[in-house]
Tab-separated table of C-alpha atoms and ligand atoms in Angstrom:
chain	number	residue	atom	x	y	z
A	53	MET	CA	6.830	9.563	7.947
A	54	ILE	CA	7.151	7.593	11.174
A	55	ASN	CA	4.141	8.247	13.280
A	56	ILE	CA	4.948	9.301	16.700
A	57	LYS	CA	2.759	8.441	19.609
A	58	SER	CA	1.764	10.278	22.388
A	59	LYS	CA	2.067	8.571	26.203
A	60	GLU	CA	-1.903	8.497	25.844
A	61	GLU	CA	-2.270	6.660	22.389
A	62	ILE	CA	0.561	4.038	23.703
A	63	ASP	CA	-1.187	3.243	26.956
A	64	ALA	CA	-4.605	3.127	24.383
A	65	MET	CA	-2.146	0.360	22.420
A	66	ARG	CA	-1.647	-1.991	25.547
A	67	GLU	CA	-5.384	-3.168	25.572
A	68	ALA	CA	-4.935	-4.143	22.020
A	69	GLY	CA	-1.363	-5.739	22.800
A	70	ARG	CA	-2.790	-7.445	25.993
A	71	ILE	CA	-5.448	-8.958	23.779
A	72	SER	CA	-2.899	-10.051	21.132
A	73	ALA	CA	-0.769	-11.719	23.570
A	74	LYS	CA	-3.479	-13.581	25.474
A	75	ALA	CA	-4.477	-15.270	22.593
A	76	LEU	CA	-1.264	-15.866	21.241
A	77	GLN	CA	-0.216	-17.765	24.520
A	78	LEU	CA	-3.847	-19.635	24.855
A	79	THR	CA	-3.601	-20.760	21.898
A	80	GLY	CA	-0.055	-22.231	22.096
A	81	ALA	CA	-1.138	-24.092	25.092
A	82	GLN	CA	-2.896	-25.792	22.865
A	83	VAL	CA	-0.476	-27.329	20.452
A	84	ARG	CA	0.346	-30.777	20.480
A	85	PRO	CA	0.373	-33.672	17.871
A	86	GLY	CA	-2.499	-34.288	16.278
A	87	ILE	CA	-4.170	-30.741	16.421
A	88	SER	CA	-5.198	-29.013	12.819
A	89	THR	CA	-3.649	-25.339	12.301
A	90	LEU	CA	-7.241	-24.753	11.371
A	91	GLU	CA	-8.099	-26.144	14.828
A	92	LEU	CA	-5.579	-23.217	16.570
A	93	ASP	CA	-7.441	-20.633	14.734
A	94	GLN	CA	-10.908	-21.395	15.971
A	95	ILE	CA	-9.188	-21.172	18.931
A	96	CYS	CA	-7.596	-18.008	18.616
A	97	GLU	CA	-10.238	-16.142	16.696
A	98	GLU	CA	-12.768	-16.900	19.872
A	99	ILE	CA	-10.334	-15.699	22.499
A	100	ILE	CA	-10.211	-12.439	20.604
A	101	ARG	CA	-13.800	-12.231	19.847
A	102	LEU	CA	-14.396	-13.020	23.398
A	103	GLU	CA	-12.359	-9.602	24.668
A	104	GLY	CA	-14.293	-8.009	22.476
A	105	ALA	CA	-12.022	-7.217	20.189
A	106	VAL	CA	-11.590	-7.975	16.157
A	107	PRO	CA	-8.671	-10.392	14.963
A	108	ALA	CA	-6.485	-8.346	12.893
A	109	PHE	CA	-5.110	-10.395	10.448
A	110	LYS	CA	-8.917	-11.900	9.278
A	111	GLY	CA	-9.534	-10.376	5.785
A	112	TYR	CA	-6.248	-8.374	5.917
A	113	ASN	CA	-5.432	-8.126	2.174
A	114	GLY	CA	-7.932	-11.124	1.689
A	115	PHE	CA	-6.291	-13.593	4.331
A	116	PRO	CA	-8.928	-16.235	5.755
A	117	GLY	CA	-7.220	-16.577	9.005
A	118	SER	CA	-6.785	-15.257	12.296
A	119	ILE	CA	-3.458	-16.556	12.951
A	120	CYS	CA	-1.111	-17.301	10.385
A	121	ALA	CA	0.631	-20.913	11.104
A	122	SER	CA	3.953	-21.402	9.626
A	123	VAL	CA	5.277	-25.268	10.266
A	124	ASN	CA	8.819	-26.480	9.818
A	125	ASP	CA	10.399	-25.105	6.984
A	126	ALA	CA	7.160	-22.602	6.206
A	127	VAL	CA	8.503	-19.078	7.346
A	128	VAL	CA	5.070	-17.277	7.677
A	129	HIS	CA	1.900	-16.824	6.367
A	130	GLY	CA	0.675	-19.834	6.305
A	131	ILE	CA	-2.996	-19.859	6.319
A	132	PRO	CA	-4.614	-22.617	8.781
A	133	SER	CA	-6.028	-25.413	7.387
A	134	ALA	CA	-7.547	-28.660	8.514
A	135	GLU	CA	-5.477	-30.557	6.320
A	136	ILE	CA	-2.344	-29.445	8.290
A	137	ILE	CA	-1.628	-31.954	11.358
A	138	LEU	CA	0.812	-31.319	13.629
A	139	GLN	CA	3.166	-34.031	14.368
A	140	GLU	CA	5.247	-34.880	16.969
A	141	GLY	CA	8.878	-32.908	16.624
A	142	ASP	CA	7.330	-30.269	14.269
A	143	ILE	CA	7.616	-26.298	14.983
A	144	ILE	CA	5.068	-23.911	14.686
A	145	SER	CA	4.864	-20.385	14.382
A	146	ILE	CA	1.851	-18.910	15.542
A	147	ASP	CA	1.287	-15.105	14.644
A	148	THR	CA	-1.559	-13.427	15.606
A	149	GLY	CA	-3.218	-9.873	16.228
A	150	ALA	CA	-6.008	-8.174	17.495
A	151	ILE	CA	-8.016	-4.242	17.063
A	152	ILE	CA	-9.804	-3.138	20.021
A	153	ASN	CA	-10.464	0.820	20.132
A	154	GLY	CA	-9.006	1.260	16.849
A	155	TRP	CA	-5.516	-0.084	17.627
A	156	VAL	CA	-3.695	-3.031	16.603
A	157	GLY	CA	-1.431	-5.420	18.222
A	158	ASP	CA	0.849	-7.891	16.560
A	159	ASN	CA	2.795	-11.161	18.312
A	160	ALA	CA	4.108	-14.156	17.278
A	161	TRP	CA	5.978	-17.182	18.849
A	162	THR	CA	7.405	-20.610	17.999
A	163	PHE	CA	6.173	-23.419	19.472
A	164	PRO	CA	7.250	-26.913	19.760
A	165	VAL	CA	5.077	-29.992	18.952
A	166	GLY	CA	5.778	-32.338	21.632
A	167	GLU	CA	9.612	-33.131	21.906
A	168	ILE	CA	11.768	-31.324	18.984
A	169	SER	CA	15.289	-32.440	18.106
A	170	GLU	CA	18.479	-30.108	19.711
A	171	ALA	CA	18.806	-28.597	16.638
A	172	LYS	CA	15.101	-27.199	16.354
A	173	ALA	CA	15.370	-26.210	20.153
A	174	ARG	CA	18.811	-24.076	19.514
A	175	LEU	CA	16.937	-22.485	16.526
A	176	LEU	CA	14.300	-21.352	18.810
A	177	ALA	CA	16.334	-20.426	21.592
A	178	LYS	CA	18.437	-18.424	19.412
A	179	THR	CA	15.292	-16.607	17.529
A	180	GLU	CA	14.254	-15.474	20.650
A	181	GLU	CA	17.302	-13.813	21.724
A	182	CYS	CA	17.473	-12.134	18.090
A	183	MET	CA	14.162	-10.656	19.117
A	184	TRP	CA	15.078	-10.073	22.617
A	185	ALA	CA	18.697	-7.851	21.130
A	186	GLU	CA	16.539	-6.317	18.926
A	187	ILE	CA	14.028	-5.416	21.304
A	188	ASP	CA	16.919	-3.554	23.603
A	189	ALA	CA	18.496	-1.781	20.233
A	190	ALA	CA	14.877	-0.178	20.232
A	191	ARG	CA	15.929	3.142	22.223
A	192	ALA	CA	15.514	6.592	21.489
A	193	GLY	CA	19.125	7.988	20.186
A	194	ASN	CA	19.896	4.156	18.266
A	195	HIS	CA	19.134	4.096	14.909
A	196	LEU	CA	16.803	1.894	13.008
A	197	GLY	CA	20.198	-0.353	11.389
A	198	ASP	CA	21.039	-0.952	15.206
A	199	ILE	CA	18.043	-3.250	15.541
A	200	GLY	CA	18.567	-5.328	12.856
A	201	HIS	CA	22.456	-5.138	13.105
A	202	ALA	CA	21.615	-6.764	16.988
A	203	CYS	CA	19.553	-9.811	15.207
A	204	GLN	CA	21.964	-10.269	12.335
A	205	LYS	CA	24.817	-10.608	14.052
A	206	LEU	CA	23.666	-13.100	16.704
A	207	ALA	CA	21.930	-15.045	14.073
A	208	GLU	CA	24.889	-14.987	11.427
A	209	SER	CA	27.374	-16.350	14.288
A	210	ALA	CA	25.254	-19.293	14.899
A	211	GLY	CA	25.156	-19.940	11.334
A	212	TYR	CA	21.701	-19.209	10.271
A	213	GLY	CA	20.297	-17.241	7.936
A	214	VAL	CA	18.045	-14.092	8.173
A	215	VAL	CA	15.245	-13.894	5.820
A	216	ARG	CA	15.972	-10.610	4.036
A	217	GLU	CA	12.344	-10.107	2.099
A	218	TYR	CA	10.004	-10.304	4.989
A	219	VAL	CA	10.325	-7.504	7.616
A	220	GLY	CA	9.506	-5.967	10.944
A	221	HIS	CA	6.841	-2.825	10.581
A	222	GLY	CA	5.826	0.144	12.911
A	223	ILE	CA	2.026	-0.324	13.948
A	224	GLY	CA	-0.634	1.602	15.805
A	225	HIS	CA	-3.937	2.156	14.076
A	226	MET	CA	-2.550	0.180	11.199
A	227	MET	CA	-1.087	-3.162	11.496
A	228	HIS	CA	1.517	-2.303	8.980
A	229	GLU	CA	2.840	1.351	8.914
A	230	GLU	CA	6.164	3.063	8.352
A	231	PRO	CA	8.990	2.021	8.553
A	232	ASN	CA	9.802	-1.201	7.700
A	233	ILE	CA	12.035	-2.877	10.174
A	234	GLN	CA	14.686	-5.104	8.770
A	235	ASN	CA	16.720	-8.328	10.323
A	236	TYR	CA	19.597	-7.493	9.347
A	237	GLY	CA	21.695	-3.839	8.845
A	238	LYS	CA	24.517	-1.981	9.766
A	239	PRO	CA	24.803	-0.120	12.974
A	240	GLY	CA	24.151	4.047	13.071
A	241	THR	CA	22.320	3.798	9.910
A	242	GLY	CA	18.841	4.401	9.384
A	243	PRO	CA	16.413	6.997	10.833
A	244	LEU	CA	17.204	8.142	14.079
A	245	LEU	CA	14.883	6.506	16.859
A	246	GLU	CA	12.817	8.686	18.920
A	247	PRO	CA	10.500	8.117	22.198
A	248	GLY	CA	7.035	7.524	20.969
A	249	MET	CA	7.451	5.187	17.919
A	250	VAL	CA	5.665	1.715	18.066
A	251	PHE	CA	7.293	-1.218	16.372
A	252	ALA	CA	6.643	-4.822	15.425
A	253	LEU	CA	9.943	-6.483	15.668
A	254	GLU	CA	9.658	-9.738	14.091
A	255	PRO	CA	12.771	-11.806	13.489
A	256	MET	CA	12.408	-14.696	10.864
A	257	ILE	CA	15.621	-17.238	11.126
A	258	ASN	CA	16.392	-20.077	9.100
A	259	MET	CA	18.278	-22.653	10.052
A	260	GLY	CA	20.037	-22.816	6.929
A	261	THR	CA	20.035	-20.429	3.748
A	262	ALA	CA	18.390	-17.090	4.380
A	263	ASP	CA	16.615	-17.755	0.802
A	264	VAL	CA	12.688	-17.939	0.799
A	265	VAL	CA	10.060	-19.411	-2.162
A	266	ASP	CA	6.740	-17.974	-1.747
A	267	GLY	CA	3.756	-20.511	-1.913
A	268	LEU	CA	1.246	-21.313	-5.208
A	269	ASP	CA	-1.750	-19.743	-2.846
A	270	GLY	CA	-0.467	-16.384	-2.846
A	271	TRP	CA	1.021	-15.818	1.154
A	272	LEU	CA	3.215	-18.749	2.470
A	273	VAL	CA	6.368	-18.326	2.356
A	274	SER	CA	8.925	-21.400	2.819
A	275	THR	CA	12.481	-21.337	3.232
A	276	ALA	CA	14.253	-22.321	-0.315
A	277	ASP	CA	16.380	-25.259	1.168
A	278	GLY	CA	13.746	-27.122	3.033
A	279	GLN	CA	15.432	-26.244	6.793
A	280	PRO	CA	13.195	-25.228	9.439
A	281	SER	CA	12.617	-21.965	10.229
A	282	ALA	CA	11.603	-19.657	13.351
A	283	HIS	CA	9.851	-16.471	14.119
A	284	PHE	CA	9.230	-14.290	17.272
A	285	GLU	CA	7.354	-10.914	17.622
A	286	LYS	CA	6.361	-8.550	19.984
A	287	THR	CA	4.951	-5.148	19.763
A	288	ILE	CA	6.880	-2.504	21.589
A	289	ALA	CA	7.022	1.092	22.189
A	290	ILE	CA	10.081	3.302	22.240
A	291	THR	CA	10.361	5.370	25.062
A	292	ASP	CA	13.262	7.831	26.856
A	293	ALA	CA	13.717	4.956	29.026
A	294	ASP	CA	13.529	0.899	28.530
A	295	PRO	CA	11.091	-0.131	25.352
A	296	ILE	CA	7.922	-0.873	26.626
A	297	ILE	CA	6.347	-4.421	25.635
A	298	LEU	CA	2.730	-3.798	24.343
A	299	THR	CA	1.978	-7.673	23.794
A	300	GLN	CA	2.524	-8.344	27.207
B	33	MG	MG1	4.010	-8.494	11.949
């Protein structure tokens, strides 16, 4: 069952969204060659806690970090580490969320480290475009499949692979609520979208094949072909007009 949130509940979710977005933006501003992903994690946790919130990821199913830090061919769920030092030309997906007043926010962005190749810049731009296309499809009267289709069409026409095994999700009091939101699909299929549904939309797009492999730590997901992957995410609410971006 997909939870429908009232206007008041959606308003209450804005604070979790605001803190999640602030933490992501300020942490992203620290991305540079020479910094470790563990340092980024510490920066992010401090920002979230200074706001009086709790990092949503820390301890989630045992995840040790406040961010997922996924570099280059890492798709999602990278564990922050002092050993992973960013280098000029890398890309890093930072995914983070905050819990406050019992509500969760969740968002991600892929940042360039210094100067990146044109091919990586194109991947980032296209994946961000996929995210906005998903948000634009998140409208009452559309179907869930329209969201995935909007992403798949853009990504595959650019020659990229859409990750199948990991998906977006409903969000509210819990970080992961129903439904799972595939980043691929057929228009007009799946549940009808209604005002009050709140979703974390998060395309994961690979430069090469869509296939991914799981890491030995039980968390890290990487591309099967070793090519780079990008990931952008926002928490949004469906209304009877334009979708509202909660992680603003
Ligand atoms: Mg998410």
